[in-house]
Coordinates of C-alpha atoms in Angstrom, one line a residue:
M1 CA 36.5 27.8 63.9
K2 CA 34.9 24.4 64.9
A3 CA 32.9 24.1 68.4
V4 CA 30.3 22.0 70.0
V5 CA 27.2 24.1 69.9
M6 CA 24.1 23.1 72.2
R7 CA 20.6 23.2 70.4
G8 CA 17.6 22.7 72.1
Y9 CA 17.5 20.3 75.0
G10 CA 18.3 16.4 75.1
A11 CA 20.7 14.0 74.7
D12 CA 21.5 14.9 71.1
A13 CA 21.5 18.6 71.8
F14 CA 25.5 18.9 71.0
R15 CA 26.3 19.7 67.3
V16 CA 29.5 20.3 65.9
E17 CA 29.4 23.6 63.8
D18 CA 31.5 26.3 62.4
I19 CA 31.2 29.6 64.4
A20 CA 33.2 32.7 64.7
V21 CA 36.6 32.8 66.4
P22 CA 35.9 34.9 69.8
T23 CA 37.2 38.4 70.0
V24 CA 39.3 39.2 72.7
R25 CA 38.4 42.4 74.8
R26 CA 40.0 44.5 77.6
G27 CA 41.3 42.3 80.5
E28 CA 40.8 39.0 78.5
V29 CA 42.8 36.3 77.2
R30 CA 42.2 34.2 74.0
V31 CA 43.5 30.5 74.1
R32 CA 43.8 27.9 71.5
V33 CA 42.2 24.9 73.2
M34 CA 44.2 22.0 73.4
A35 CA 42.0 20.1 75.7
C36 CA 39.0 20.8 77.8
G37 CA 37.6 18.5 80.4
A38 CA 33.9 17.6 80.6
N39 CA 31.8 18.0 83.6
A40 CA 28.4 17.1 84.8
S41 CA 27.4 20.5 84.5
D42 CA 28.1 20.2 80.6
W43 CA 25.7 17.5 80.3
E44 CA 23.1 19.3 82.5
F45 CA 23.3 22.2 80.4
A46 CA 22.4 20.1 77.4
T47 CA 19.8 18.0 78.7
G48 CA 18.3 20.6 80.8
R49 CA 18.1 17.9 83.7
P50 CA 17.8 18.5 86.6
F51 CA 16.0 21.5 86.1
Y52 CA 18.7 24.0 87.6
G53 CA 21.0 22.7 84.5
R54 CA 18.1 24.5 82.2
L55 CA 18.1 27.6 84.4
A56 CA 21.8 28.0 84.4
R57 CA 21.9 27.6 80.8
M58 CA 19.4 30.0 80.1
F59 CA 20.5 32.8 82.6
M60 CA 24.4 32.5 81.7
R61 CA 23.5 32.2 78.2
V62 CA 25.6 29.3 77.6
R63 CA 25.7 28.3 74.0
V64 CA 29.3 26.5 73.9
A65 CA 29.8 24.2 77.0
G66 CA 33.1 23.4 78.4
S67 CA 34.8 24.9 81.5
D68 CA 38.1 23.0 82.1
V69 CA 40.4 24.4 79.6
A70 CA 43.9 23.8 78.6
G71 CA 45.8 25.4 75.9
V72 CA 48.1 28.1 74.3
V73 CA 47.8 31.7 74.7
D74 CA 46.7 33.1 71.3
A75 CA 45.9 36.7 72.0
V76 CA 45.8 39.2 75.3
G77 CA 43.6 42.2 75.4
E78 CA 44.5 45.6 76.2
G79 CA 45.4 45.9 79.6
V80 CA 46.6 42.5 80.3
T81 CA 49.9 41.8 82.1
G82 CA 51.9 38.8 83.1
L83 CA 50.6 36.4 80.2
S84 CA 52.0 36.6 76.7
V85 CA 51.3 34.9 73.4
G86 CA 52.7 31.3 73.5
D87 CA 52.4 30.7 77.6
R88 CA 50.8 27.5 78.3
V89 CA 47.7 27.7 80.6
V90 CA 44.8 26.1 82.4
A91 CA 41.6 27.7 83.6
D92 CA 38.0 26.9 84.9
T93 CA 36.1 29.3 82.8
F94 CA 32.9 28.5 84.5
E95 CA 31.7 32.2 84.0
S96 CA 31.8 32.4 80.5
F97 CA 32.6 28.7 79.3
G98 CA 33.6 28.1 75.5
G99 CA 35.9 25.4 76.3
F100 CA 34.6 22.9 73.6
A101 CA 35.9 25.0 70.5
G102 CA 39.0 25.7 68.8
F103 CA 39.7 28.7 70.7
C104 CA 38.5 30.1 74.1
V105 CA 38.1 33.6 75.6
A106 CA 38.2 34.4 79.3
K107 CA 39.3 36.8 81.8
A108 CA 43.0 37.0 82.4
D109 CA 42.8 36.6 86.0
R110 CA 41.1 33.1 85.2
W111 CA 44.3 31.5 83.6
V112 CA 47.1 29.5 85.7
R113 CA 50.4 28.8 84.2
L114 CA 51.1 25.2 83.7
P115 CA 54.3 23.4 84.6
D116 CA 56.5 22.7 81.5
D117 CA 56.4 18.9 81.9
M118 CA 52.4 18.9 82.5
D119 CA 50.4 17.9 79.4
F120 CA 47.5 19.4 78.4
T121 CA 45.2 16.3 78.9
T122 CA 46.2 16.0 82.2
A123 CA 45.6 19.6 83.4
A124 CA 42.2 19.9 81.5
A125 CA 41.0 17.0 84.1
L126 CA 41.8 19.4 87.0
P127 CA 40.0 22.6 87.4
Q128 CA 36.3 21.9 88.6
S129 CA 36.9 18.4 89.7
G130 CA 40.0 19.4 91.6
A131 CA 38.2 22.3 93.6
I132 CA 35.6 19.9 94.6
A133 CA 38.0 17.3 96.1
I134 CA 40.0 20.0 97.7
E135 CA 36.7 21.9 99.2
A136 CA 35.3 18.4 100.3
F137 CA 38.3 17.0 102.3
E138 CA 41.4 19.3 102.3
G139 CA 41.9 20.0 106.2
K140 CA 38.7 18.3 107.2
L141 CA 39.6 14.7 108.1
A142 CA 41.6 13.1 110.7
P143 CA 43.4 10.0 110.0
G144 CA 41.3 6.8 110.3
Q145 CA 38.1 8.6 109.8
R146 CA 35.3 6.7 107.4
V147 CA 34.7 8.7 104.1
L148 CA 32.0 7.3 101.6
I149 CA 32.0 9.1 98.1
N150 CA 29.0 8.4 95.9
G151 CA 29.6 8.7 92.2
G152 CA 33.4 7.9 92.9
G153 CA 34.1 6.7 89.4
G154 CA 33.4 9.7 87.4
G155 CA 35.3 12.8 86.7
A156 CA 35.6 14.2 90.2
G157 CA 35.5 10.9 92.0
P158 CA 39.0 10.0 91.8
L159 CA 40.7 13.0 92.8
A160 CA 38.2 13.2 95.7
I161 CA 39.4 9.5 96.7
Q162 CA 42.8 10.3 96.6
M163 CA 42.2 13.6 98.8
A164 CA 40.8 11.8 101.4
K165 CA 43.5 9.1 101.3
R166 CA 46.0 11.7 101.5
A167 CA 44.3 12.8 104.9
G168 CA 44.3 9.0 106.3
A169 CA 40.8 8.1 105.8
E170 CA 39.3 5.3 105.0
V171 CA 37.6 5.3 102.2
W172 CA 34.2 3.7 100.7
A173 CA 33.5 4.3 96.8
V174 CA 30.2 4.0 95.2
D175 CA 29.7 3.8 91.4
N176 CA 28.8 1.3 88.7
A177 CA 30.5 -2.0 88.1
A178 CA 32.4 -0.8 85.0
K179 CA 34.1 2.0 87.3
Q180 CA 35.4 -0.1 90.0
E181 CA 38.8 -0.3 88.7
V182 CA 39.4 3.5 88.3
M183 CA 38.4 3.4 91.9
R184 CA 40.8 1.2 93.3
A185 CA 43.4 2.7 91.3
A186 CA 42.7 6.1 93.1
G187 CA 43.0 4.1 96.3
A188 CA 39.5 3.4 97.6
D189 CA 39.7 0.7 100.2
H190 CA 36.1 -0.6 99.9
L191 CA 34.3 -0.5 96.4
I192 CA 30.3 -0.6 96.3
D193 CA 28.3 -1.3 92.9
Y194 CA 25.2 0.7 93.4
R195 CA 23.6 -1.8 91.2
N196 CA 23.9 -4.4 93.8
T197 CA 24.0 -2.2 97.2
D198 CA 22.3 0.5 98.4
F199 CA 25.0 2.2 100.5
A200 CA 22.1 3.7 102.8
T201 CA 21.5 0.1 103.9
L202 CA 25.0 -0.6 105.2
S203 CA 25.8 -1.2 108.9
T204 CA 28.8 1.4 108.6
T205 CA 28.4 4.6 109.5
F206 CA 30.5 7.5 108.2
D207 CA 32.7 10.6 109.3
S208 CA 32.0 12.3 105.9
I209 CA 29.8 11.6 102.9
L210 CA 30.4 13.3 99.5
D211 CA 27.6 12.7 97.1
L212 CA 28.7 13.7 93.8
V213 CA 25.2 12.1 92.2
A214 CA 22.4 12.5 94.7
T215 CA 19.7 10.1 94.3
R216 CA 18.0 10.2 97.7
P217 CA 16.8 12.9 100.3
M218 CA 19.4 14.2 102.7
R219 CA 17.5 12.8 105.5
T220 CA 17.5 9.3 104.3
V221 CA 21.4 9.4 104.0
A222 CA 21.6 11.2 107.3
G223 CA 21.1 7.9 108.9
C224 CA 24.6 6.8 107.5
L225 CA 26.6 9.2 109.7
T226 CA 28.5 8.8 112.7
P227 CA 27.0 11.3 115.5
T228 CA 29.7 14.2 114.5
G229 CA 29.5 13.0 110.5
Q230 CA 28.7 15.4 107.6
Y231 CA 27.2 14.9 104.5
R232 CA 27.6 17.0 101.3
L233 CA 25.8 17.0 97.9
V234 CA 27.3 18.2 94.8
G235 CA 24.9 17.3 92.2
G236 CA 21.8 15.2 91.6
A237 CA 18.0 15.5 91.3
T238 CA 16.7 18.7 92.1
K239 CA 14.1 17.7 94.6
F240 CA 17.0 16.2 96.7
I241 CA 19.2 19.2 96.6
I242 CA 16.5 21.7 97.8
A243 CA 14.9 19.8 100.4
G244 CA 15.7 17.9 103.7
A245 CA 19.0 19.8 105.3
L246 CA 19.3 19.0 108.8
P247 CA 20.6 21.1 111.6
P248 CA 23.2 21.8 112.6
K249 CA 24.6 21.8 109.1
R250 CA 25.2 18.1 109.1
T251 CA 23.5 17.9 105.6
G252 CA 23.8 20.4 103.1
L253 CA 25.5 21.3 99.7
L254 CA 29.2 21.4 99.0
M255 CA 29.9 25.2 98.2
V256 CA 33.0 25.0 96.1
P257 CA 34.8 28.4 95.5
Q258 CA 36.0 28.4 91.6
G259 CA 38.7 30.3 90.5
P260 CA 42.4 30.4 89.8
D261 CA 43.4 29.5 93.2
M262 CA 41.8 26.2 93.5
T263 CA 43.0 25.2 89.9
R264 CA 46.6 26.3 91.0
R265 CA 46.4 24.0 94.1
M266 CA 45.5 20.9 92.2
V267 CA 48.0 21.5 89.5
A268 CA 50.6 22.2 92.2
L269 CA 49.5 18.8 93.7
V270 CA 49.6 16.8 90.4
A271 CA 53.1 18.4 89.7
R272 CA 54.3 17.1 92.6
G273 CA 53.0 13.6 92.3
D274 CA 50.6 13.8 95.5
I275 CA 47.7 13.3 93.1
T276 CA 47.1 11.6 90.0
S277 CA 44.9 12.5 87.1
H278 CA 42.5 9.8 86.1
I279 CA 41.5 10.0 82.4
G280 CA 38.7 7.7 81.1
E281 CA 38.5 8.9 77.6
T282 CA 39.9 11.1 75.2
A283 CA 37.7 12.4 72.2
P284 CA 38.3 14.7 69.2
L285 CA 36.0 17.7 68.8
A286 CA 34.1 15.9 66.1
D287 CA 33.4 12.9 68.1
A288 CA 32.5 15.3 71.2
P289 CA 28.9 14.6 71.0
A290 CA 28.8 10.9 71.1
A291 CA 31.5 10.8 73.9
L292 CA 29.5 13.2 75.9
A293 CA 26.5 11.2 75.7
R294 CA 28.6 8.4 77.0
M295 CA 29.6 10.3 79.8
G296 CA 26.1 11.3 80.6
A297 CA 24.9 7.6 80.6
G298 CA 27.5 7.0 83.1
E299 CA 29.8 4.8 80.6
I300 CA 33.1 6.5 80.9
A301 CA 35.4 5.4 84.0
G302 CA 37.3 8.5 85.0
K303 CA 37.6 12.2 83.4
L304 CA 36.2 12.7 79.6
V305 CA 38.6 15.0 78.0
I306 CA 37.9 16.5 74.6
T307 CA 40.7 17.4 72.2
P308 CA 41.0 19.7 69.0

């Protein structure tokens, strides 16, 4: 089968190659991949930057990246119940990855059935990005509170904007100028081009800041918070992640529980029409290396999805 394999580190690490179709062991399910959403972690694995991406790739032995997988069940392993060949499913396969390929194998309990009317591209945009959006804002905001989302125009940003708006928040969204429209479409009230305006210098203070691409120390951003505000960081330079948290837990990492529960919840929100998936680009597997490089350079507004 064709797969996007990582060779070495750098912007050109992704290569399309022929590899063996993965076998199915007990308790696992193999899926014919119809779509796979790309995440910042995929780019971090390939480039080895920030450094934790290199460490994670090494210790998790990731060869084929891609973990937001949607497709059709092709085979079920011994002991698997509840799923059958032909079922339409989606999963966050973060433990095993392998989504940028023709077939992907993961534990059976990772896969979530898709509604009949949800297409694979929409579904593949949801698992990791949806988990971030839910964990950041569901049940954690009050109407009228001010929220800032840094990196609001990428894969997770539009979902996070919509979750904050559902809670009644007033949302500032930060990204480059080319991503302004996707942030507006997601419902952002205020748009900031980080190339022209440093959000840390704004006179406005925020009840919640979600930082998807940390570029400054936590202590610097803490000055943008209200007295009871919280800053949560998802990704960015290692030096900003490991330093500077402030008590009492006003700044720190957003600890996102990954797995089928979060995926199922976001699929349900989209199926009901409460949330919309914003796809910035779809690219066939053969063109995935170039598309992933564009994503890594911040040139894709919304989610990048790789298809067969």
